[in-house]
PDB file of C-alpha atoms in Angstrom:
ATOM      1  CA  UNK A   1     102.267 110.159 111.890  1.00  0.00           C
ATOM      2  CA  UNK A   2     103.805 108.576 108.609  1.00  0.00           C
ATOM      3  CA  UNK A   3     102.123 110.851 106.413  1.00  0.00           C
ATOM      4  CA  UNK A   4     103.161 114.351 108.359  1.00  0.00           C
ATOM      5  CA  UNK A   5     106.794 112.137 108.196  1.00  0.00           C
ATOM      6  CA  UNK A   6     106.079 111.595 104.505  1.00  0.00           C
ATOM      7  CA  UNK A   7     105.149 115.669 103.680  1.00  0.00           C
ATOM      8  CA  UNK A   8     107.879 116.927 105.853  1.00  0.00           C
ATOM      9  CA  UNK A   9     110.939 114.784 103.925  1.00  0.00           C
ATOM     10  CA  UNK A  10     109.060 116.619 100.750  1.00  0.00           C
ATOM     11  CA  UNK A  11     109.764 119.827 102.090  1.00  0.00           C
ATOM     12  CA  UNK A  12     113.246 119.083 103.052  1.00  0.00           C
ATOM     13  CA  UNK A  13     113.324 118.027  99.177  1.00  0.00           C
ATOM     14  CA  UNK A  14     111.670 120.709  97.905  1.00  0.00           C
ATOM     15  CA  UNK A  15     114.028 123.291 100.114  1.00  0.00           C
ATOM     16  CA  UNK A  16     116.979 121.861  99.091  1.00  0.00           C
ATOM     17  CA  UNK A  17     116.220 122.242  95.265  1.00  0.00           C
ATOM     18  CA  UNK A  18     114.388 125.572  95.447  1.00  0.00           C
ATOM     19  CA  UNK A  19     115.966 126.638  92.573  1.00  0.00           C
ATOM     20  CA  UNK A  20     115.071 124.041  90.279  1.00  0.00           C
ATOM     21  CA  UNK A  21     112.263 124.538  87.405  1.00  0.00           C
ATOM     22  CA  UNK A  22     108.698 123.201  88.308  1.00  0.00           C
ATOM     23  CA  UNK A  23     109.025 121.178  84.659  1.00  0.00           C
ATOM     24  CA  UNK A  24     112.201 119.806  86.564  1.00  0.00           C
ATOM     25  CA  UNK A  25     110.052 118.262  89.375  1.00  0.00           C
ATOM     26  CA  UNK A  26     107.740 116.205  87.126  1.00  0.00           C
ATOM     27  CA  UNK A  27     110.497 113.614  86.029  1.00  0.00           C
ATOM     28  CA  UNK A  28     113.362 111.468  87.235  1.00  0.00           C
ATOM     29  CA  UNK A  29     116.108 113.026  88.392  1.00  0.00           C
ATOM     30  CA  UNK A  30     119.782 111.404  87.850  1.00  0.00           C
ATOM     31  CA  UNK A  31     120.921 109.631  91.187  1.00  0.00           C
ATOM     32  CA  UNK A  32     117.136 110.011  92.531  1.00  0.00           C
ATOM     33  CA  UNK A  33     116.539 107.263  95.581  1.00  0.00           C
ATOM     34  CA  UNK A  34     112.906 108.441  96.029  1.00  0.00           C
ATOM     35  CA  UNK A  35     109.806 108.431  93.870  1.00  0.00           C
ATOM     36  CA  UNK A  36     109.028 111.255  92.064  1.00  0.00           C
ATOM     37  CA  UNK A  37     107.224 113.794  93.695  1.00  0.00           C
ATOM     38  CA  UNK A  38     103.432 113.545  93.828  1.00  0.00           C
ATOM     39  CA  UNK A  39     100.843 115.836  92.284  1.00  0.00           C
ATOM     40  CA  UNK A  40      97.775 113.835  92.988  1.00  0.00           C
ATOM     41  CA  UNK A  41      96.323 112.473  96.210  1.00  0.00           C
ATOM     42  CA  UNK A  42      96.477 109.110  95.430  1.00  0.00           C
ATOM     43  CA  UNK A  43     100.174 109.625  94.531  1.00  0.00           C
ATOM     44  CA  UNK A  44     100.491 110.980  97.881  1.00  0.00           C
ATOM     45  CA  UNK A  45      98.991 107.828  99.935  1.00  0.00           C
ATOM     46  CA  UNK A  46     101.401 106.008  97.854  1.00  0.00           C
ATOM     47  CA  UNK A  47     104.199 107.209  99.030  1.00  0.00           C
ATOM     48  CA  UNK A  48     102.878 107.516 102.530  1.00  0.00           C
ATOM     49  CA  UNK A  49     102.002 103.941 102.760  1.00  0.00           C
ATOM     50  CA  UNK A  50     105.763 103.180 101.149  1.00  0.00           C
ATOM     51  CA  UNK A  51     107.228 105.189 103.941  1.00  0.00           C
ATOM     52  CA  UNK A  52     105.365 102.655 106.804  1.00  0.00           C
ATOM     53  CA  UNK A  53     106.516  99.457 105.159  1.00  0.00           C
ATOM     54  CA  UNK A  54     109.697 100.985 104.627  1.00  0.00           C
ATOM     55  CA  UNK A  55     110.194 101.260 108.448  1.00  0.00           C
ATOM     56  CA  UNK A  56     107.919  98.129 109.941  1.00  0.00           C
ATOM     57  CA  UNK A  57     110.576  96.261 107.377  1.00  0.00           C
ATOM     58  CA  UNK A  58     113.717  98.200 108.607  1.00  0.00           C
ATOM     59  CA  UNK A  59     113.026  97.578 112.034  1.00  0.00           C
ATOM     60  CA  UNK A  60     111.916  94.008 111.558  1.00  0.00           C
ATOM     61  CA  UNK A  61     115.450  93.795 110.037  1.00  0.00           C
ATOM     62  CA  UNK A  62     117.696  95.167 112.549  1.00  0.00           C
ATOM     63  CA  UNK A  63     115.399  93.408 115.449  1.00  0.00           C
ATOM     64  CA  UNK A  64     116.607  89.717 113.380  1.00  0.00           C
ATOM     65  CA  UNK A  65     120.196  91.561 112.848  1.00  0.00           C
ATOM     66  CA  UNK A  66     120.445  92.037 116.383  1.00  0.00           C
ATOM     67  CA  UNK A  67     119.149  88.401 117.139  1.00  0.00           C
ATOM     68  CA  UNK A  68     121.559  87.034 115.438  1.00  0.00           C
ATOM     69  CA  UNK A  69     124.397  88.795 116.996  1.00  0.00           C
ATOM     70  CA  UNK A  70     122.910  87.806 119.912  1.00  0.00           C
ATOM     71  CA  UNK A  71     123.124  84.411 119.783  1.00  0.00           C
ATOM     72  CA  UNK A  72     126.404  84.169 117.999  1.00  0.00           C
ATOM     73  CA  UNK A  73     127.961  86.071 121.312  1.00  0.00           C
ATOM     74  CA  UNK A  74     125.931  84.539 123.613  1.00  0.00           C
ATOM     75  CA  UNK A  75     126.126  80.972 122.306  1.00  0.00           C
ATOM     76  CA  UNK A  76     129.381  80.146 120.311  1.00  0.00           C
ATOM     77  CA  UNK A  77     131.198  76.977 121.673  1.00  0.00           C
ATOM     78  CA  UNK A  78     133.836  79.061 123.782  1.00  0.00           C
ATOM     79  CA  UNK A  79     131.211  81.455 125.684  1.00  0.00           C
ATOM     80  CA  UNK A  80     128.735  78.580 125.850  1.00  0.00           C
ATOM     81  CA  UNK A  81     130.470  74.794 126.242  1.00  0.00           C
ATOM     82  CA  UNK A  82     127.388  73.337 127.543  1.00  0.00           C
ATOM     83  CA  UNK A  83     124.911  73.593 124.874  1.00  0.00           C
ATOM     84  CA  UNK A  84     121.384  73.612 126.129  1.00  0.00           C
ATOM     85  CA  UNK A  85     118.713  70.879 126.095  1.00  0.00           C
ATOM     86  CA  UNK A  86     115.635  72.861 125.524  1.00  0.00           C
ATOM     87  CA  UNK A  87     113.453  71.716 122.576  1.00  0.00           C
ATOM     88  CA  UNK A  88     110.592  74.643 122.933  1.00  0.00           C
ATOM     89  CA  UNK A  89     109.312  76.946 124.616  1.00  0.00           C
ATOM     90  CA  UNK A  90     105.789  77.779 124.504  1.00  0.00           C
ATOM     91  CA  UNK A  91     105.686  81.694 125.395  1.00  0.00           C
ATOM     92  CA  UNK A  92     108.596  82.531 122.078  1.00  0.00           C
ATOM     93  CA  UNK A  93     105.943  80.472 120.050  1.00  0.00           C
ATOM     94  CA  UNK A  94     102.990  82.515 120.916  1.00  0.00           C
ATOM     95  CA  UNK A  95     105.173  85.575 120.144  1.00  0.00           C
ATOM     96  CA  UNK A  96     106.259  84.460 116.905  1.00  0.00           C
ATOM     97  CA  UNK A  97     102.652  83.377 115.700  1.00  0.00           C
ATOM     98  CA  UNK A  98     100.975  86.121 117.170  1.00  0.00           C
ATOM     99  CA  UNK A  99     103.302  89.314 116.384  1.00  0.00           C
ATOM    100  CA  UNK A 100     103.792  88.478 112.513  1.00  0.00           C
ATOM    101  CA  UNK A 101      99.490  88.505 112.568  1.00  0.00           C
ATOM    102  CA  UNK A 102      99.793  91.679 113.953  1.00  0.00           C
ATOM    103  CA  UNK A 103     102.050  93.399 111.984  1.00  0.00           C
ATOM    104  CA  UNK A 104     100.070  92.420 109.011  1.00  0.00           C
ATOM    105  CA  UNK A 105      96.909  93.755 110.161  1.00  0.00           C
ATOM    106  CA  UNK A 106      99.314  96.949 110.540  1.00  0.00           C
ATOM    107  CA  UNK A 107      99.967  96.975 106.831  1.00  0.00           C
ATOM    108  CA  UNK A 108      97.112  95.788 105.747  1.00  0.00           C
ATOM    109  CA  UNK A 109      94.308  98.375 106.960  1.00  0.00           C
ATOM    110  CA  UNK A 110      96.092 101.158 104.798  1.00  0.00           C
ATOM    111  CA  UNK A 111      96.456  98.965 102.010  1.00  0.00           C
ATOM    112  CA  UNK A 112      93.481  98.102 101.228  1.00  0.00           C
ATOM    113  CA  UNK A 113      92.278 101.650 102.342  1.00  0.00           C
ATOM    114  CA  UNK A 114      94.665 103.093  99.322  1.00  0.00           C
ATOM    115  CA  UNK A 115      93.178 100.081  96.631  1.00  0.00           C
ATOM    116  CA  UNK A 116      89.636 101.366  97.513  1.00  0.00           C
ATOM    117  CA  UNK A 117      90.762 105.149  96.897  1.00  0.00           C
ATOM    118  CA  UNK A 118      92.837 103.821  93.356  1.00  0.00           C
ATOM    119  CA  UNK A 119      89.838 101.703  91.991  1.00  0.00           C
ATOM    120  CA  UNK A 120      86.791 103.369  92.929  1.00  0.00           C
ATOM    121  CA  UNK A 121      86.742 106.363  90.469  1.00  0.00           C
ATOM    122  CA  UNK A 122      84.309 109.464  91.979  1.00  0.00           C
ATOM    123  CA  UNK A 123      82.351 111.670  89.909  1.00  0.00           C
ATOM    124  CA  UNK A 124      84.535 112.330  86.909  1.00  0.00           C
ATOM    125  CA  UNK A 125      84.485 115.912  84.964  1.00  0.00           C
ATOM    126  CA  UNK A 126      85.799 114.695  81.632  1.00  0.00           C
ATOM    127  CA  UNK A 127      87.043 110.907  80.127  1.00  0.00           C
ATOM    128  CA  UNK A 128      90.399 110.602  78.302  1.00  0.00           C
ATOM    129  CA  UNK A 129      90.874 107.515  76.146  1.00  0.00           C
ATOM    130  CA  UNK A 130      94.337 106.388  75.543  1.00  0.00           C
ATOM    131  CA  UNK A 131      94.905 103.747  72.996  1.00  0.00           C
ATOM    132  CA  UNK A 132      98.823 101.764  73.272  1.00  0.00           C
ATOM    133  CA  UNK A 133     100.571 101.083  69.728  1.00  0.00           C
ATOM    134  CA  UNK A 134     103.523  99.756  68.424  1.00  0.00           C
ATOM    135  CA  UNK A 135     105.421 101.934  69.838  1.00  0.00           C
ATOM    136  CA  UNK A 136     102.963 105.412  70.312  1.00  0.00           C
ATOM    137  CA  UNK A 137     100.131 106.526  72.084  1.00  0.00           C
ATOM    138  CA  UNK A 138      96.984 107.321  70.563  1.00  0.00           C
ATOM    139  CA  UNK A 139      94.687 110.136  72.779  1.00  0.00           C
ATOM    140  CA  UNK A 140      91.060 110.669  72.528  1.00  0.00           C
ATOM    141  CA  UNK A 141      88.691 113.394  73.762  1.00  0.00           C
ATOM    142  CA  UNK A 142      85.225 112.234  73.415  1.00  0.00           C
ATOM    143  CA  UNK A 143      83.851 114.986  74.979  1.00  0.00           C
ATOM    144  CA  UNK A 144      85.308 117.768  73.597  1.00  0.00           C
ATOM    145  CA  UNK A 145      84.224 117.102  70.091  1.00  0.00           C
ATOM    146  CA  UNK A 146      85.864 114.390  69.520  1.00  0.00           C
ATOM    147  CA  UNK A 147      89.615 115.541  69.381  1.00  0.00           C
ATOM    148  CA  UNK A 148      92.098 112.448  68.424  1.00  0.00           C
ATOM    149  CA  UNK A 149      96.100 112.689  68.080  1.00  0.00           C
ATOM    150  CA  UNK A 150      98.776 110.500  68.167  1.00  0.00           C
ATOM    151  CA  UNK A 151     102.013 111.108  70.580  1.00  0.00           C
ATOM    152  CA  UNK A 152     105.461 109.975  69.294  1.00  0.00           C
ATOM    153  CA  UNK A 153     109.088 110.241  70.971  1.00  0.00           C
ATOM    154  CA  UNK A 154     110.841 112.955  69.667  1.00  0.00           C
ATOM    155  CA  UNK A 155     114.250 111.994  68.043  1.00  0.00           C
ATOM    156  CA  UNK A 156     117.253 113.538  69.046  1.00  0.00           C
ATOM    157  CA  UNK A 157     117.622 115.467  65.803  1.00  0.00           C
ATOM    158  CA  UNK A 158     113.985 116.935  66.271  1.00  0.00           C
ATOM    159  CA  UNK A 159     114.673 117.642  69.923  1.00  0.00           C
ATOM    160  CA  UNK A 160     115.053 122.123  70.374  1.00  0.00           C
ATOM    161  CA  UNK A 161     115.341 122.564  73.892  1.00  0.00           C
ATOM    162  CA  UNK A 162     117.254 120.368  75.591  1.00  0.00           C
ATOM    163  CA  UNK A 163     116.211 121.504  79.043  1.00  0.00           C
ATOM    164  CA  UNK A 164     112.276 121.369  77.990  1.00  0.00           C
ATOM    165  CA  UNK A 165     112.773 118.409  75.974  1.00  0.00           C
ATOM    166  CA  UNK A 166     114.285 115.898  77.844  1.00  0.00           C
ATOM    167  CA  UNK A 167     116.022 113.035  76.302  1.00  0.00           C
ATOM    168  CA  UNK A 168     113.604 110.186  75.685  1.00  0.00           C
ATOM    169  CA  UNK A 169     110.940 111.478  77.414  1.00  0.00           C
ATOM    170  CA  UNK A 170     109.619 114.822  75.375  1.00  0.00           C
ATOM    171  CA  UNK A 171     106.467 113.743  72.296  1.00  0.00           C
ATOM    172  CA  UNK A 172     105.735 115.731  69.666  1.00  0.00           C
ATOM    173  CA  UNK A 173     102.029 115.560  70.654  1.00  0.00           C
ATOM    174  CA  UNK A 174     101.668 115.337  74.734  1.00  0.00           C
ATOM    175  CA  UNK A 175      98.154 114.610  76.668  1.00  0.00           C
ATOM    176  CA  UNK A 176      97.443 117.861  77.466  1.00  0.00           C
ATOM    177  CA  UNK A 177      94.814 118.089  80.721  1.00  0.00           C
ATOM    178  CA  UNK A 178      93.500 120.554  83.494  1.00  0.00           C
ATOM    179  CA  UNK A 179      94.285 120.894  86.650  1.00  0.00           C
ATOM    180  CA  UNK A 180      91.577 120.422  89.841  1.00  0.00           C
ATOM    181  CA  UNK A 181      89.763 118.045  87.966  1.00  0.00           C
ATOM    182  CA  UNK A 182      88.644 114.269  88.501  1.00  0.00           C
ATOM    183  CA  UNK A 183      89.279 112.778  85.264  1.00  0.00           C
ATOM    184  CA  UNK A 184      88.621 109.044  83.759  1.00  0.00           C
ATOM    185  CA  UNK A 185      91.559 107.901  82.045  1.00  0.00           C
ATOM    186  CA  UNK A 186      90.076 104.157  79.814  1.00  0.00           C
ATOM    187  CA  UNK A 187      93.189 102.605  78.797  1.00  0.00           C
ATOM    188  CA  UNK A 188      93.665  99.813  75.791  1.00  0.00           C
ATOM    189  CA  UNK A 189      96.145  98.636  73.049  1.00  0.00           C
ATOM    190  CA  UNK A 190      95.882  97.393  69.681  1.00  0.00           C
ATOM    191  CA  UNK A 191      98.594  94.481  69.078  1.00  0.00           C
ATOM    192  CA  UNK A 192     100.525  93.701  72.483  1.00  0.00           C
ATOM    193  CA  UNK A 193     100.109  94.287  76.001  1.00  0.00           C
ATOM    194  CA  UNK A 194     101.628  97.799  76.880  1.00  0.00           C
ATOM    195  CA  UNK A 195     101.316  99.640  79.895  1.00  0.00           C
ATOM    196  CA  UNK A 196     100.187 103.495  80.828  1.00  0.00           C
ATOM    197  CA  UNK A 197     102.784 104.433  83.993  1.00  0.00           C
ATOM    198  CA  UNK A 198     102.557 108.050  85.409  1.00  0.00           C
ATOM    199  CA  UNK A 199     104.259 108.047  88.818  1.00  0.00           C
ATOM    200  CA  UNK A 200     103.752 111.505  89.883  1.00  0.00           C
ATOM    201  CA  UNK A 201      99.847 110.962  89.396  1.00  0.00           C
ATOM    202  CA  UNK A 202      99.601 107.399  91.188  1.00  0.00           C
ATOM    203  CA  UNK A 203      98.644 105.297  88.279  1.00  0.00           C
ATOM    204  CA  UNK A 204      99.752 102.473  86.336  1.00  0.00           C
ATOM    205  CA  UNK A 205      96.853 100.322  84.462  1.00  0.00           C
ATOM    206  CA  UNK A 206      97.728  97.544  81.826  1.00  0.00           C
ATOM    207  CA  UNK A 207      97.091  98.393  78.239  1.00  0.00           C
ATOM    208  CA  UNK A 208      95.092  94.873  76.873  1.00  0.00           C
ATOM    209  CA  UNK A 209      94.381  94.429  73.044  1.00  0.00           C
ATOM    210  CA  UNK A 210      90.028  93.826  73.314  1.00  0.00           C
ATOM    211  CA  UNK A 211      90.032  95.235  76.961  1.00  0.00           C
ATOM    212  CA  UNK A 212      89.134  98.313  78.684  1.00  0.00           C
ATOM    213  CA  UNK A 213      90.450  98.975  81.461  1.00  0.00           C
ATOM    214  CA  UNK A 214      89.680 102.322  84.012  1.00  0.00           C
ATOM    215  CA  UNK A 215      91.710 104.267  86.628  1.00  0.00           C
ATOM    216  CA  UNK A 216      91.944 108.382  87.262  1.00  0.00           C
ATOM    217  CA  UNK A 217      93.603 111.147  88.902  1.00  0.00           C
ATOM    218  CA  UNK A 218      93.430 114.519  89.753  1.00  0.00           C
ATOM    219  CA  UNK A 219      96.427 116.808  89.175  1.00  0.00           C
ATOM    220  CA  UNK A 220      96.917 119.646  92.123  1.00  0.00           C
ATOM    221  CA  UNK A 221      99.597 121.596  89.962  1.00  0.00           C
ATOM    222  CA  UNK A 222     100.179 123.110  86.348  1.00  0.00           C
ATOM    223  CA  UNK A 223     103.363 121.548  84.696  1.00  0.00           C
ATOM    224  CA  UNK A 224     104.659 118.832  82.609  1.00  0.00           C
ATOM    225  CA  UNK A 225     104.925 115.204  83.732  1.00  0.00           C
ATOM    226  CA  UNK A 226     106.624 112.106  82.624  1.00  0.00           C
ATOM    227  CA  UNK A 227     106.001 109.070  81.843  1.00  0.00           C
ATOM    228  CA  UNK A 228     106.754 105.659  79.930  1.00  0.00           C
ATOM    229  CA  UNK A 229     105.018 102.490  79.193  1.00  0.00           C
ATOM    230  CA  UNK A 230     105.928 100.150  81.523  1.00  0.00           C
ATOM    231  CA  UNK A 231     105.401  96.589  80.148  1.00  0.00           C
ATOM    232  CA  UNK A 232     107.655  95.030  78.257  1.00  0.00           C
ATOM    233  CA  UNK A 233     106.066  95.078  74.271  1.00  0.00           C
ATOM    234  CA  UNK A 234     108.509  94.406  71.617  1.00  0.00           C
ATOM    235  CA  UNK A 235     111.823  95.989  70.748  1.00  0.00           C
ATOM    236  CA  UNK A 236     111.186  99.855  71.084  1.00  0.00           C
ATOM    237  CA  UNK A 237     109.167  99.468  74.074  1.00  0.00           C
ATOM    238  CA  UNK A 238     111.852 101.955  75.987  1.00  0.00           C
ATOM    239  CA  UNK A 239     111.424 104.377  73.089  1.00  0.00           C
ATOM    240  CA  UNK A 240     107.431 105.226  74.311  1.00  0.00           C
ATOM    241  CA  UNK A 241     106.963 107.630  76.855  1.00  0.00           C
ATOM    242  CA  UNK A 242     103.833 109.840  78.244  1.00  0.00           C
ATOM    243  CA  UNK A 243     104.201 113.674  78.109  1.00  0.00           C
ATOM    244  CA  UNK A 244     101.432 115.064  80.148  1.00  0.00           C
ATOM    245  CA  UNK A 245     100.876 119.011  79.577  1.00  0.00           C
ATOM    246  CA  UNK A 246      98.560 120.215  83.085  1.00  0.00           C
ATOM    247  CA  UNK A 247      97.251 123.516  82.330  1.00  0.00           C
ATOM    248  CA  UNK A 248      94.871 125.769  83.907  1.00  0.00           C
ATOM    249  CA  UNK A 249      90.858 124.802  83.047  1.00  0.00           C
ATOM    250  CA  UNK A 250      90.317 128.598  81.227  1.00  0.00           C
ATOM    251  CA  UNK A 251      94.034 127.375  79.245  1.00  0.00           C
ATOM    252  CA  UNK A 252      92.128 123.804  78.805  1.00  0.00           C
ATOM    253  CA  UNK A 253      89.218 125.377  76.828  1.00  0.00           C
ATOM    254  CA  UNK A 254      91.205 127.682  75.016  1.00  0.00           C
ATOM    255  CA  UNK A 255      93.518 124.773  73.451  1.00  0.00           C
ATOM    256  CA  UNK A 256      90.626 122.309  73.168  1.00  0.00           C
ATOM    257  CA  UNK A 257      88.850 125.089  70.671  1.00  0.00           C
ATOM    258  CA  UNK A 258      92.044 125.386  68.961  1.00  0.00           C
ATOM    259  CA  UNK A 259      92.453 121.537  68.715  1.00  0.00           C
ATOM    260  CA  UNK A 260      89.366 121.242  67.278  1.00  0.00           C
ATOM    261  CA  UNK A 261      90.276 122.214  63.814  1.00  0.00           C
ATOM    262  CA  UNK A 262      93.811 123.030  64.064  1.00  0.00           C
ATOM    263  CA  UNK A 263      96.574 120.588  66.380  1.00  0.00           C
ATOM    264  CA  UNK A 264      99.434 122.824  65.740  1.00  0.00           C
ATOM    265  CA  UNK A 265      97.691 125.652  66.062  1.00  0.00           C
ATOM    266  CA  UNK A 266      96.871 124.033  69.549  1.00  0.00           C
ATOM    267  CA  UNK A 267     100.598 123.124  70.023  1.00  0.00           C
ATOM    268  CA  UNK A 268     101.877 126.507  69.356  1.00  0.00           C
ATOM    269  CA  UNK A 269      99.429 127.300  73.030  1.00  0.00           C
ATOM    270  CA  UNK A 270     101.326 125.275  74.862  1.00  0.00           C
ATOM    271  CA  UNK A 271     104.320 127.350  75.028  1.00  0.00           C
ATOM    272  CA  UNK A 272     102.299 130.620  75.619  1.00  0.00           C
ATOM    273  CA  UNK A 273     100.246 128.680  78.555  1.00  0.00           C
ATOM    274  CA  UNK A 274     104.238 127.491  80.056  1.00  0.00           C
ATOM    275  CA  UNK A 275     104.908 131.156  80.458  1.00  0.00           C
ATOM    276  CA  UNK A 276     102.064 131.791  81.778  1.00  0.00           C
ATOM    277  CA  UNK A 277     102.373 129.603  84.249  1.00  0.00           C
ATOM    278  CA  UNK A 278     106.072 130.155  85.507  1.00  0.00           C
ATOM    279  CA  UNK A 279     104.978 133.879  85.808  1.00  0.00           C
ATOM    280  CA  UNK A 280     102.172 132.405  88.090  1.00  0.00           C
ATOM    281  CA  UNK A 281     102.768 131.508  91.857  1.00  0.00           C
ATOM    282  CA  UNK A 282     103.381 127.573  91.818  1.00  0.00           C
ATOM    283  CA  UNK A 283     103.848 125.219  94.730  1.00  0.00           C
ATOM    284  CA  UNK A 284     105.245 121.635  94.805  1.00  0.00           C
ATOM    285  CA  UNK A 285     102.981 118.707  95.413  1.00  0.00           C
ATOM    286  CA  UNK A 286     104.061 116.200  98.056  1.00  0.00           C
ATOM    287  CA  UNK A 287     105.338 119.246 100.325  1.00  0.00           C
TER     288      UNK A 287
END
């Protein structure tokens, strides 16, 4: 029920914006009062499992709201002189004991349901390794022949496009990735604690100097998607986002063979593989 709820206030989204970019869908979006649109499953169960505590809390709230107005009707000195004697009552104490159990049994079947699905990583096709820096991201490929790059903010003076490089958000170097694919993402740092956030995909894992840590997605659609480092790490921490480039796997193995011996060479792709893809059919995720 909450997750057909959950796809259909997607599609209202989706209709309502239908003439928006697909780049436009994979970051936030000025006055937004959602998350951003999902593009994995996990992402998905997120937000359906968001949308059932949203309303087991919203009617909890106007069930006490309308308690309360209640009793301050029904028992205010004028409309009630006489207060009443009555120092329990056994049935209202059974309720109140009983009902809260319940409703957390509610929540908590789908909860731990989704930490299962987040933690236990299936079969993976490839493992990423992303190293956090003061304040960049390193990105390794240690099975595609070792390919290693770091990923800065671009600067406002070395920002081109505008529109397809966002303010604070766009790299010169983004994690570029195929689509359809279970991949491992290992996650660590080198000085602080940092953090690897990418909402549309469901994850955010800590980033621990002399710790590994493992999560993993798989991304449904080709596109860009944002991201920042989400733990607070020193005085540029705002200043370190994720730019993740999902391309097709035939556009995968073309850039990894350019990356191999050339990184701009497997930069200049990128652009050819984003009209290749807005010529190509695309759908949103979360619809």
């Amino acid at each position: 029920m909450f997750r057909s709820a959950n796809r259909l206030y997607g599609a209202i989204i989706a209709a309502g914006t239908c003439l928006v970019s697909t780049q436009a869908w994979a970051e936030a979006q000025p006055w937004g009062t959602y998350l951003q649109p999902a593009d994995t499953q996990v992402a998905e169960d997120i937000h359906t499992f968001g949308a059932l505590t949203f309303w087991i809390v919203g009617i909890i709230t106007l069930f006490v709201l309308g308690l309360l107005v209640y009793v301050v009707v029904r028992f205010n000195a004028k409309a009630n002189p006489v207060p009443s004697k009555t120092s329990h009552n056994t049935m209202i104490e059974v309720v109140w004991t009983i009902a809260p159990i319940m409703i957390l049994l509610i929540i908590a079947v789908p909860s731990f349901r989704l930490l299962y699905e987040e933690l236990v990583i299936p079969d993976a096709k490839m493992t990423i390794k992303v190293t956090a820096n003061k304040w960049y991201w390193n990105y390794e490929y240690p099975e595609q022949g070792d390919i290693s790059f770091d990923s800065y903010m671009l600067k406002d003076e070395e920002r081109t496009d505008p529109v397809k490089q966002p303010r604070l958000l766009a790299v010169d170097s983004p994690l570029v990735l195929p689509v359809g694919e279970v991949i491992r993402i290992q996650v660590t740092a080198t000085d602080v604690i940092h953090s690897f956030a990418m909402q549309p995909f469901g994850v955010k894992i800590d980033a621990i100097p002399g710790r590994l840590n493992e999560s993993w997605f798989k991304i449904e659609n080709a596109g860009t998607f944002y991201g920042q480092c989400s733990e607070l790490c020193g005085q540029n921490h705002a200043f370190m986002p994720i730019e993740i480039r999902a391309v097709t796997a035939d556009q995968f193995a073309k850039w990894t063979e350019a990356a191999k011996t050339d990184l701009n060479a497997a930069k200049a792709l990128l652009a050819q593989f984003d009209d290749e893809n807005a010529k190509a059919p695309t759908t949103v995720a979360a619809n």
